[in-house]
Coordinates of C-alpha atoms in Angstrom, one line a residue:
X1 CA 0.0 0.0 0.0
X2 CA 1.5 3.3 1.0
X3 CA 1.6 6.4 -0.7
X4 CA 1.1 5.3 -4.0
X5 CA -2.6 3.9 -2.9
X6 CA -4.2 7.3 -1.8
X7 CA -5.8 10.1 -3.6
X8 CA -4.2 13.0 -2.8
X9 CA -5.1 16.8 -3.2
X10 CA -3.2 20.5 -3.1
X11 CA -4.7 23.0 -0.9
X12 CA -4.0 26.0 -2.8
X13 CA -4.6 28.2 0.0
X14 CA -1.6 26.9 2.1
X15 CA 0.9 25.6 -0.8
X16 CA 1.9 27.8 -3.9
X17 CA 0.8 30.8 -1.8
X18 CA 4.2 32.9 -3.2
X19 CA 1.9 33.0 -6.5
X20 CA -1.1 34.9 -7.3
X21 CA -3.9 32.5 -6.6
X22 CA -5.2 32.4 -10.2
X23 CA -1.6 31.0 -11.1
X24 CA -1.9 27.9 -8.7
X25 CA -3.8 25.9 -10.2
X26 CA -1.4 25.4 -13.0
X27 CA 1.6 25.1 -10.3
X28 CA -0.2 22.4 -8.8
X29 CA -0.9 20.7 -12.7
X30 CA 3.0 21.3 -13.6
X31 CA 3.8 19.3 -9.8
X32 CA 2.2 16.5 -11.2
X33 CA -1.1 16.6 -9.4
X34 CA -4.5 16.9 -10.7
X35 CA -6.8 17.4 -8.3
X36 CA -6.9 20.9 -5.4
X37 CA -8.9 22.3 -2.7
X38 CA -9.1 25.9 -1.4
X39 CA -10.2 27.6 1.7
X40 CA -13.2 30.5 0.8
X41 CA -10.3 32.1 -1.1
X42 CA -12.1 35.9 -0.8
X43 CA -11.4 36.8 2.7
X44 CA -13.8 39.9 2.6
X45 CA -16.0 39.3 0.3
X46 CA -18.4 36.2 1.1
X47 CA -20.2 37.3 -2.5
X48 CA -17.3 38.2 -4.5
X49 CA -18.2 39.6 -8.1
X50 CA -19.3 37.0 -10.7
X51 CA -16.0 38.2 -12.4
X52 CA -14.3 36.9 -10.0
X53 CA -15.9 33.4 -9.5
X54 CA -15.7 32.8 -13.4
X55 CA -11.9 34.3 -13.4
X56 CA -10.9 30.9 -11.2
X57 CA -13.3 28.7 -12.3
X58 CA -11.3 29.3 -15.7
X59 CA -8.2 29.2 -14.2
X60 CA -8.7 25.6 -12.5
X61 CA -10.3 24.7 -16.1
X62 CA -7.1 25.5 -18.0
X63 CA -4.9 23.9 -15.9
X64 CA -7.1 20.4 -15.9
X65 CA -7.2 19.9 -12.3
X66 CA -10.6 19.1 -10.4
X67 CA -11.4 21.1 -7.6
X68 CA -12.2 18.6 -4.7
X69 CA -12.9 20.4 -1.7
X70 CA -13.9 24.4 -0.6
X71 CA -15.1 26.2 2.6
X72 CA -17.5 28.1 2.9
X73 CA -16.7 31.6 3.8
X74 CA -15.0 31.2 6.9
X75 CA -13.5 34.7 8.3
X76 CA -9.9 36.0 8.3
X77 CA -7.8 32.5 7.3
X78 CA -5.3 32.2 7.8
X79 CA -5.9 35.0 10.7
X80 CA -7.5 35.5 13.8
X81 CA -10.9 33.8 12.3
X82 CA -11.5 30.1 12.9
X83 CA -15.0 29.9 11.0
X84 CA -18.0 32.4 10.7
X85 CA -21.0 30.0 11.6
X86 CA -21.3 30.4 15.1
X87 CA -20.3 33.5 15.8
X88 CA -23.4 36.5 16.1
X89 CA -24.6 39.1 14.1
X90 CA -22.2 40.3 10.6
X91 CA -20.1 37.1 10.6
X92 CA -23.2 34.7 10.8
X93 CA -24.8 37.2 8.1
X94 CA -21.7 36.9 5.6
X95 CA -21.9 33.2 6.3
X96 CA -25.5 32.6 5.1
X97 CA -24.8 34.8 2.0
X98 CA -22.0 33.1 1.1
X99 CA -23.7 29.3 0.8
X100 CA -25.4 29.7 -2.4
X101 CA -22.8 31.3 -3.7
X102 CA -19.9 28.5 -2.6
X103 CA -22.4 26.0 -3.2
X104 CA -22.7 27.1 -6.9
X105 CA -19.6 28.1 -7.5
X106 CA -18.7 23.8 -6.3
X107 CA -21.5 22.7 -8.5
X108 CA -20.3 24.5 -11.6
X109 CA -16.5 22.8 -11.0
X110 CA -18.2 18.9 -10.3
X111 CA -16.9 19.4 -6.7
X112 CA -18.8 17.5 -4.2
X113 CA -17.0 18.6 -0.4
X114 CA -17.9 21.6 1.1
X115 CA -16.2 22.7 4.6
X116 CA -17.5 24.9 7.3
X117 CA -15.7 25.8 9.7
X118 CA -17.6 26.4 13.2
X119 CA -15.8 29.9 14.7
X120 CA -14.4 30.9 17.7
X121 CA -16.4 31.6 21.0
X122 CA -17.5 35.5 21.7
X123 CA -16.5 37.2 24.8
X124 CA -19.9 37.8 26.4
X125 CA -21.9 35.7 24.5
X126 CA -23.6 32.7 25.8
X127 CA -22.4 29.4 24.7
X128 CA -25.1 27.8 24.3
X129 CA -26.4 30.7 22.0
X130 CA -23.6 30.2 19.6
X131 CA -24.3 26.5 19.8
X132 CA -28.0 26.8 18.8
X133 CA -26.6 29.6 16.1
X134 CA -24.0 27.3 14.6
X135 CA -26.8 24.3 14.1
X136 CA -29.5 26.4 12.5
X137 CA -26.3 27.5 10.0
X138 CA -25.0 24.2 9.7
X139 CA -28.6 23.0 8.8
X140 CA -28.8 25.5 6.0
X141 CA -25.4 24.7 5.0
X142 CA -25.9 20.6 4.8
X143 CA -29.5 21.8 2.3
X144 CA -27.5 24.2 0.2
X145 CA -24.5 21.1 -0.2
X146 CA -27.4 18.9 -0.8
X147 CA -28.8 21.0 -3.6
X148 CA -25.6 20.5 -5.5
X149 CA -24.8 16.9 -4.4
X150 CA -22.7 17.7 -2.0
X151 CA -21.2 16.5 1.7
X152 CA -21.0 19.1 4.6
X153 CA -17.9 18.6 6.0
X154 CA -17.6 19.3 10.1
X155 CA -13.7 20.3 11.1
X156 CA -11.8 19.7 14.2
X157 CA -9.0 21.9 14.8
X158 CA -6.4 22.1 17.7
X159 CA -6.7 23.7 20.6
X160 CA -3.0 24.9 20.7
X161 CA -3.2 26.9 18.0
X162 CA -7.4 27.7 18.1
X163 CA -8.1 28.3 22.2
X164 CA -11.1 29.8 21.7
X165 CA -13.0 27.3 19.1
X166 CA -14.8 24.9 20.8
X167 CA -14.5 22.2 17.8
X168 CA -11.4 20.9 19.1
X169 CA -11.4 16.6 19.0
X170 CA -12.4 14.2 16.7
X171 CA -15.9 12.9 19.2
X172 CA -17.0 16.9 19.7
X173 CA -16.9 17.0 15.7
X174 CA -18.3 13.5 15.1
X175 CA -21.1 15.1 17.8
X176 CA -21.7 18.2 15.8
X177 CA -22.0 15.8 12.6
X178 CA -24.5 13.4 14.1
X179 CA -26.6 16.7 15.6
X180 CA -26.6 18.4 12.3
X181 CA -27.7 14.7 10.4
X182 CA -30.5 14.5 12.9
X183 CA -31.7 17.8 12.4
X184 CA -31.9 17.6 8.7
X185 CA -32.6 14.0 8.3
X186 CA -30.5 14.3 4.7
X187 CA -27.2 12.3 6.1
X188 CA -25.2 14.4 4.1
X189 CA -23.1 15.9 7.4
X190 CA -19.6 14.0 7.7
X191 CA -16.4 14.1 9.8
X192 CA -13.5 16.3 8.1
X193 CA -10.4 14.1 9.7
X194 CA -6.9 16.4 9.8
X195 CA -4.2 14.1 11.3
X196 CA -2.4 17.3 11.8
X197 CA -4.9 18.8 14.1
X198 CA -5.8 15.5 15.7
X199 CA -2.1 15.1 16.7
X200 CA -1.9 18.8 18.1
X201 CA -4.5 18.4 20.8
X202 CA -2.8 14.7 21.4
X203 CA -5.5 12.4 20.6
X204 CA -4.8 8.6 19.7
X205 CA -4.2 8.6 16.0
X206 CA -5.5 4.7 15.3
X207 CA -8.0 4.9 17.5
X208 CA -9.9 8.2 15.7
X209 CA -9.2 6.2 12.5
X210 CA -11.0 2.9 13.9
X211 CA -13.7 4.4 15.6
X212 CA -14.4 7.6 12.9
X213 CA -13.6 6.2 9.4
X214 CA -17.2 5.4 8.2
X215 CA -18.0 9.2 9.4
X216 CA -15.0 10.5 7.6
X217 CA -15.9 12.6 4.3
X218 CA -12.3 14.3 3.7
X219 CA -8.8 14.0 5.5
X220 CA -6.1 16.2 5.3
X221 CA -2.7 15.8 6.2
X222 CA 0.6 17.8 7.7
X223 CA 3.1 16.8 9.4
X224 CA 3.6 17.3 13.4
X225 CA 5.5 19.2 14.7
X226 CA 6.2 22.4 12.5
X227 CA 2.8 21.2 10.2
X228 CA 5.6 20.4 7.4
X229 CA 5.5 17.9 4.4
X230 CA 5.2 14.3 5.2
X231 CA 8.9 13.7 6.6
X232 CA 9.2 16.7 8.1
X233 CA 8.3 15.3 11.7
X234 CA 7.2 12.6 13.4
X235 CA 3.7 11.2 12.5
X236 CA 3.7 8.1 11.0
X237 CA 1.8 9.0 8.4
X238 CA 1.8 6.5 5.5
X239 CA 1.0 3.9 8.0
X240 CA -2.1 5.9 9.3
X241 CA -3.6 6.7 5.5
X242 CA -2.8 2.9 4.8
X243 CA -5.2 2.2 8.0
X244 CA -7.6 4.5 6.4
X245 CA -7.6 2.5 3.4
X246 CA -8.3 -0.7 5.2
X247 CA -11.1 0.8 7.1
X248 CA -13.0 1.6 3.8
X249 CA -12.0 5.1 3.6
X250 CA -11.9 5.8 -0.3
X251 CA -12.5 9.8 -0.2
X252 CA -9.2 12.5 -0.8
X253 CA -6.4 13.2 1.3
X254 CA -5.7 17.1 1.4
X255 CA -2.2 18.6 1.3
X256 CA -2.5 21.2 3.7
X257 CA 1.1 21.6 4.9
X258 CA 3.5 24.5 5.1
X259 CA 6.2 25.1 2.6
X260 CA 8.2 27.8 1.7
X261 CA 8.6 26.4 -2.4
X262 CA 5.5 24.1 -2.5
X263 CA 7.4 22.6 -5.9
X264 CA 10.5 21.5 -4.0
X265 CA 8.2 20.1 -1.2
X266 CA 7.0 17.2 -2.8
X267 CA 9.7 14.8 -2.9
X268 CA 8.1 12.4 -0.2
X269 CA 5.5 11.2 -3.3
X270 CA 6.4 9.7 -6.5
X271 CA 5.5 11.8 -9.1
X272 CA 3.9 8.9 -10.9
X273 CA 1.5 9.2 -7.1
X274 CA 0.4 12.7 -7.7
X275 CA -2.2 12.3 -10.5
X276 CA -5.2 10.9 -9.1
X277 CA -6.2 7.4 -10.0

């Protein structure tokens, strides 16, 4: 198995980041690989101008890659922001304006993953308010995905890094997935599983993988610590995407890993790995 057995994805909104972003689609087609992912790549602008959407959309077109995975608008990210969803008032606003507009912009490229990202807790705001916020924007989020045949993918980050967002293990997302399912009966919500975060807040690896696969819609990948390329640090993990694997798992494994050249970075896959089988 190994390497050479997964599916694997760029995200273009952590790798090739020196270029322009309508120029890394193409960087990540002359790499080898053919399929990307991209956080909500308009930081500011949850409705960009049509311009805009058509300008990328062409852009991933000419460079024959398929677009796997986006977020929904999520905030500042990379940034203070850790997701719009939750949080009261403007933020929750630009979040529901943004789904039909992700959601279309997905549909129009064939892809079929759509993240949202849950958002930080608010000084002075009730918990349990954001929590009954998030689900009634998570609801509409998992009927806008299921408009365009899409998942809803749920996130877990770390809690090192992202103290104040509650979404910070693999059970309290798997919770918010089987919550957000209930509510809209449509079984579209699943478990977006980053081994990088995962290993941050110290949870056991194989046992998230055993217990989590069949939930799993996406998985992502960096290496811990210094969220490197594979080889970088310590995780073992070829051995973890081969368990994956064995566990039925059959979705895309995101790059999301820090590089300063994202070209020289990918020496830890075979270049005859990169394009998607």
């Amino acid at each position: 198995m190994g390497y050479s057995d997964q599916r694997f994805d760029v995200n273009l909104s952590i790798l090739f980041t020196e270029l322009p972003l309508l120029e890394r689609p193409a960087a990540a087609a002359k790499a080898g690989f053919t399929a990307v992912e991209l956080w909500w790549p308009w930081v500011d602008a949850p409705t960009p101008e049509q311009s805009e959407l058509d300008a990328l959309k062409k852009a991933i077109e000419d460079a024959g890659v398929q677009l796997v995975g986006l977020n929904f608008y999520a905030g500042q990210l990379p940034g203070p922001d850790r997701g719009a969803l939750s949080v009261p008032g403007e933020e929750s606003e630009k979040f529901r304006a943004n789904l039909s507009v992700a959601a279309d912009f997905a549909q129009s490229l064939g892809c079929t993953a759509l993240n949202a990202l849950y958002g930080n807790r608010v000084e002075g705001v009730d918990p349990a308010v954001q929590d009954e916020l998030a689900l009634e924007n998570l609801v509409l989020a998992a009927r806008e995905a299921d408009r365009v045949g899409a998942v809803l993918l749920i996130e877990a980050l770390n809690k090192p890094e992202s103290p104040l967002c509650p979404i910070v293990s693999a059970p309290k997302a798997i919770e918010i997935v089987d919550k957000v399912n209930a509510a809209t009966g449509l079984g579209n919500a699943k478990f977006l599983m980053d081994l990088y975060h995962l290993s941050m807040n110290g949870e056991d690896l194989p046992s998230v993988i055993e217990q989590y696969a069949a939930k799993t819609g996406h998985v992502q990948i960096a290496d811990n610590p210094g969220r490197g390329a594979p080889g970088t640090g310590s995780l073992p993990l070829e051995a973890l995407l081969d368990q994956l694997k064995k566990a039925g798992y059959e979705g895309w494994v995101g790059l999301e890993y820090k590089a300063a050249d994202a070209a020289a970075s990918f020496g830890w896959l075979p270049a005859e790995a990169r394009a998607a089988r």
